Structure formats: C-alpha cells, structure tokens
Coordinates of N, CA and C in Angstrom, one line a residue:
X1 N -74.2 -91.3 -111.4 CA -72.6 -91.8 -111.5 C -72.3 -91.7 -112.6
X2 N -73.5 -91.3 -113.9 CA -73.0 -91.5 -114.8 C -71.7 -90.5 -115.3
X3 N -71.1 -89.4 -114.4 CA -69.9 -88.9 -114.3 C -68.6 -89.4 -114.9
X4 N -68.9 -90.7 -113.9 CA -67.5 -91.6 -113.7 C -67.4 -92.3 -115.2
X5 N -68.7 -92.1 -115.8 CA -68.2 -93.5 -117.1 C -68.0 -92.1 -118.3
X6 N -68.1 -90.8 -117.8 CA -67.4 -89.7 -119.1 C -66.4 -89.9 -119.7
X7 N -66.1 -89.8 -120.5 CA -64.6 -89.8 -120.8 C -64.0 -88.5 -120.8
X8 N -62.8 -88.2 -120.2 CA -62.3 -87.1 -119.8 C -62.6 -86.7 -118.1
X9 N -62.8 -87.5 -117.8 CA -63.8 -87.0 -116.0 C -62.5 -87.2 -114.7
X10 N -62.4 -85.6 -114.5 CA -61.7 -85.4 -114.2 C -62.0 -86.2 -112.1
X11 N -60.8 -88.2 -112.5 CA -61.0 -88.2 -110.9 C -59.9 -88.1 -110.8
X12 N -59.5 -88.3 -109.4 CA -58.9 -88.2 -108.0 C -58.0 -88.9 -108.7
X13 N -56.0 -89.1 -108.3 CA -55.6 -89.8 -108.0 C -54.7 -89.4 -107.3
X14 N -54.1 -90.7 -106.6 CA -52.8 -90.8 -105.8 C -51.6 -90.4 -106.2
X15 N -51.4 -88.9 -105.2 CA -49.9 -89.1 -105.5 C -48.7 -89.9 -105.6
X16 N -47.6 -89.5 -106.2 CA -46.5 -90.7 -106.2 C -46.4 -91.5 -105.4
X17 N -46.2 -90.6 -104.2 CA -45.9 -91.1 -103.0 C -46.7 -91.4 -102.3
X18 N -47.8 -91.7 -102.3 CA -48.9 -92.1 -102.2 C -49.2 -93.3 -102.6
X19 N -50.3 -94.2 -101.6 CA -51.1 -95.2 -102.7 C -52.6 -95.4 -102.1
X20 N -53.2 -94.1 -101.4 CA -54.3 -94.0 -101.2 C -54.3 -92.3 -101.2
X21 N -55.7 -92.0 -101.3 CA -56.4 -90.4 -101.9 C -57.7 -90.6 -101.2
X22 N -58.3 -89.5 -100.3 CA -59.5 -89.6 -100.1 C -59.8 -88.1 -99.9
X23 N -61.0 -88.0 -101.1 CA -61.9 -87.1 -100.9 C -63.0 -86.5 -100.6
X24 N -63.1 -85.7 -99.4 CA -64.7 -85.9 -98.7 C -65.3 -84.4 -99.4
X25 N -66.4 -84.2 -99.9 CA -67.2 -83.7 -100.4 C -66.5 -82.4 -101.5
X26 N -66.5 -81.4 -100.6 CA -66.4 -80.4 -101.3 C -64.8 -80.8 -101.8
X27 N -63.9 -81.6 -101.9 CA -62.4 -81.3 -101.7 C -62.4 -82.0 -103.1
X28 N -63.8 -83.0 -103.7 CA -63.8 -83.3 -105.0 C -63.8 -81.8 -105.7
X29 N -63.5 -82.3 -107.0 CA -63.0 -80.8 -108.3 C -64.5 -80.6 -108.7
X30 N -65.3 -82.2 -109.1 CA -66.3 -81.7 -109.9 C -67.5 -81.9 -109.4
X31 N -68.6 -80.9 -109.6 CA -70.0 -80.5 -108.9 C -70.7 -81.8 -109.1
X32 N -70.7 -83.0 -109.5 CA -71.1 -83.8 -109.7 C -70.6 -85.0 -108.9
X33 N -70.1 -84.9 -107.7 CA -69.0 -85.6 -106.6 C -69.4 -85.0 -105.2
X34 N -69.9 -83.5 -105.5 CA -69.3 -82.6 -103.8 C -70.7 -83.3 -102.8
X35 N -71.5 -83.8 -103.0 CA -72.1 -84.5 -102.0 C -71.6 -86.1 -101.3
X36 N -70.5 -86.2 -102.0 CA -69.8 -88.0 -101.9 C -69.0 -87.7 -101.5
X37 N -68.0 -88.8 -101.3 CA -66.4 -88.6 -100.8 C -66.3 -89.9 -102.0
X38 N -64.6 -89.8 -102.2 CA -64.1 -90.5 -103.1 C -63.1 -91.3 -102.4
X39 N -62.5 -92.9 -102.5 CA -61.8 -93.2 -101.9 C -60.8 -94.0 -103.3
X40 N -59.7 -93.7 -103.3 CA -58.6 -94.3 -104.3 C -57.2 -94.8 -104.1
X41 N -57.7 -95.8 -104.9 CA -55.9 -96.9 -104.1 C -55.4 -96.9 -106.2
X42 N -54.1 -96.6 -105.4 CA -53.1 -96.8 -107.2 C -52.7 -98.3 -106.5
X43 N -52.5 -99.0 -107.7 CA -51.1 -100.2 -107.9 C -50.3 -100.0 -108.7
X44 N -49.3 -101.0 -108.6 CA -48.2 -100.6 -109.7 C -49.3 -101.8 -110.7
X45 N -48.6 -102.3 -111.7 CA -48.9 -102.7 -112.9 C -47.4 -103.8 -113.6
X46 N -46.3 -103.1 -113.5 CA -45.6 -102.8 -114.3 C -44.8 -102.3 -115.5
X47 N -43.7 -102.2 -115.6 CA -43.5 -101.8 -117.0 C -43.8 -100.1 -116.3
X48 N -44.0 -99.5 -115.4 CA -43.9 -98.4 -115.5 C -45.4 -97.9 -115.2
X49 N -46.2 -98.5 -115.0 CA -48.1 -98.5 -116.0 C -48.4 -98.9 -113.8
X50 N -49.8 -97.7 -113.5 CA -50.0 -97.7 -112.0 C -52.1 -97.5 -112.5
X51 N -52.2 -98.4 -112.0 CA -53.6 -99.0 -112.3 C -54.9 -98.2 -111.0
X52 N -55.6 -98.1 -111.2 CA -56.7 -96.9 -110.2 C -57.3 -97.9 -109.5
X53 N -57.9 -98.2 -108.5 CA -59.3 -98.6 -108.4 C -60.1 -97.5 -107.2
X54 N -61.1 -97.7 -106.6 CA -61.8 -97.0 -106.6 C -63.5 -97.2 -105.9
X55 N -63.6 -96.0 -104.7 CA -65.0 -96.1 -103.8 C -65.5 -94.9 -104.0
X56 N -66.7 -94.7 -104.5 CA -67.4 -93.3 -104.1 C -69.0 -93.6 -103.3
X57 N -69.0 -93.4 -102.5 CA -69.9 -93.3 -101.3 C -70.0 -92.3 -100.5
X58 N -71.1 -92.1 -98.9 CA -71.2 -91.2 -99.0 C -70.2 -90.4 -97.8
X59 N -70.5 -89.1 -97.2 CA -69.5 -88.2 -96.8 C -69.4 -90.0 -95.5
X60 N -70.3 -89.5 -95.1 CA -70.4 -90.5 -93.4 C -70.1 -92.0 -93.7
X61 N -68.4 -92.4 -94.1 CA -68.9 -94.0 -94.2 C -67.4 -94.4 -93.5
X62 N -67.7 -95.6 -93.0 CA -67.2 -96.2 -92.1 C -65.4 -96.1 -93.0
X63 N -64.7 -95.0 -93.2 CA -63.4 -94.8 -93.8 C -62.3 -96.2 -93.8
X64 N -61.8 -96.0 -92.2 CA -61.3 -97.7 -91.7 C -61.6 -98.9 -92.3
X65 N -62.5 -98.9 -93.1 CA -62.8 -100.2 -93.4 C -62.6 -100.2 -95.2
X66 N -63.4 -98.6 -95.6 CA -63.2 -98.8 -97.0 C -61.6 -98.8 -97.1
X67 N -61.1 -98.0 -96.5 CA -59.6 -97.7 -96.8 C -58.7 -99.6 -97.3
X68 N -59.4 -100.1 -95.6 CA -59.0 -101.4 -96.1 C -58.7 -102.3 -96.7
X69 N -60.0 -102.4 -97.2 CA -60.2 -103.1 -98.4 C -60.0 -103.0 -99.7
X70 N -60.2 -101.5 -100.0 CA -59.0 -100.9 -101.2 C -58.0 -101.4 -101.4
X71 N -57.0 -101.6 -99.9 CA -55.5 -101.7 -99.9 C -55.6 -103.0 -100.5
X72 N -56.4 -103.8 -100.0 CA -56.3 -105.4 -100.3 C -56.9 -105.5 -101.5
X73 N -57.7 -104.9 -102.1 CA -57.8 -105.0 -102.8 C -56.6 -104.9 -104.6
X74 N -56.5 -103.4 -104.2 CA -54.7 -103.2 -105.0 C -53.9 -104.0 -105.1
X75 N -53.6 -104.2 -103.3 CA -52.3 -105.4 -103.8 C -52.8 -106.9 -104.4
X76 N -54.6 -107.0 -104.9 CA -54.7 -108.4 -104.9 C -54.4 -108.0 -106.6
X77 N -54.6 -106.7 -107.0 CA -54.6 -106.7 -108.2 C -52.9 -106.6 -109.2
X78 N -52.4 -105.8 -107.6 CA -51.0 -105.5 -108.3 C -49.9 -107.2 -108.9
X79 N -50.5 -107.7 -107.8 CA -50.3 -109.2 -107.7 C -50.7 -110.0 -109.5
X80 N -51.5 -109.7 -109.8 CA -52.1 -110.4 -110.7 C -52.3 -109.5 -112.0
X81 N -52.0 -108.6 -112.2 CA -51.7 -107.8 -113.0 C -49.5 -108.2 -113.5
X82 N -49.6 -107.9 -112.3 CA -47.6 -107.7 -112.2 C -46.7 -109.2 -112.3
X83 N -47.7 -110.2 -112.3 CA -46.8 -111.8 -113.0 C -47.8 -112.3 -113.9
X84 N -47.0 -112.7 -115.3 CA -47.4 -113.3 -116.1 C -47.9 -114.7 -116.4
X85 N -47.2 -115.6 -115.6 CA -47.3 -116.8 -114.8 C -48.3 -117.0 -113.6
X86 N -50.0 -116.9 -113.6 CA -50.5 -117.3 -112.1 C -50.5 -118.4 -111.7
X87 N -50.6 -119.2 -111.2 CA -51.1 -120.5 -111.2 C -52.5 -120.6 -111.1
X88 N -52.5 -121.9 -111.6 CA -54.4 -122.4 -111.6 C -54.5 -122.9 -110.6
X89 N -56.1 -122.5 -110.6 CA -56.8 -122.7 -108.8 C -56.4 -124.2 -108.0
X90 N -56.1 -125.0 -109.3 CA -55.9 -126.3 -109.1 C -54.5 -126.7 -107.7
X91 N -53.3 -125.9 -109.0 CA -52.3 -125.1 -108.1 C -52.2 -124.0 -107.0
X92 N -53.0 -123.6 -106.8 CA -53.4 -123.1 -105.2 C -53.4 -124.0 -104.3
X93 N -54.3 -125.3 -104.5 CA -55.1 -126.0 -103.5 C -53.8 -126.9 -103.1
X94 N -53.1 -127.2 -103.8 CA -51.7 -128.0 -103.7 C -50.9 -127.3 -101.7
X95 N -51.0 -126.6 -102.5 CA -49.9 -125.9 -101.6 C -50.4 -125.2 -100.2

C-alpha cells in the first residue's frame, strides 16, 4: 500500500456531479491497485474546496456497507470542516 503515500499518485476522484466513485480491479489506473477495489467519497469543506475519503479493499467486498459507511463519514467530515464553531461535547450532551 505504499502506492497510496506516493506523491503524485493517480488516485481516483468522484466526478463533480457525483459524491462517490467505485473502481473494481482493472478499472483502477494504477497497476498496484489492479487486484483491489477502491471506493472514494468526496465532501465539501467550503470555499470551493473538497476533501476525499476512501477505502481500498478486496474486489469481493460488501459494497453496500462500504458505500453507506463512507457516505456517513463524508457527511461528518463535511459538517466538521464546514463549520468554524463546533459545539463542545458537553454542549452536545445538553441538547
């Protein structure tokens, strides 16, 4: 998995109109990822910036579960990075 840490690695990104992208096996551009699946979700950070979160796994994985979890995490990241003043944990517990 050292490929993922390489600078300039050709990692998949969802299209502008989509929030998620799934590449299975040979759909991956990199030879290092040919035997894997890559699922990537994007989230808005604000100021026209987007973040990415993804999973690299076997080609036979539970895609429904992975995409649901990535969507959940991407929404959380968007909320976390999109707001400047997040309530503290104590304030969350009061409501």
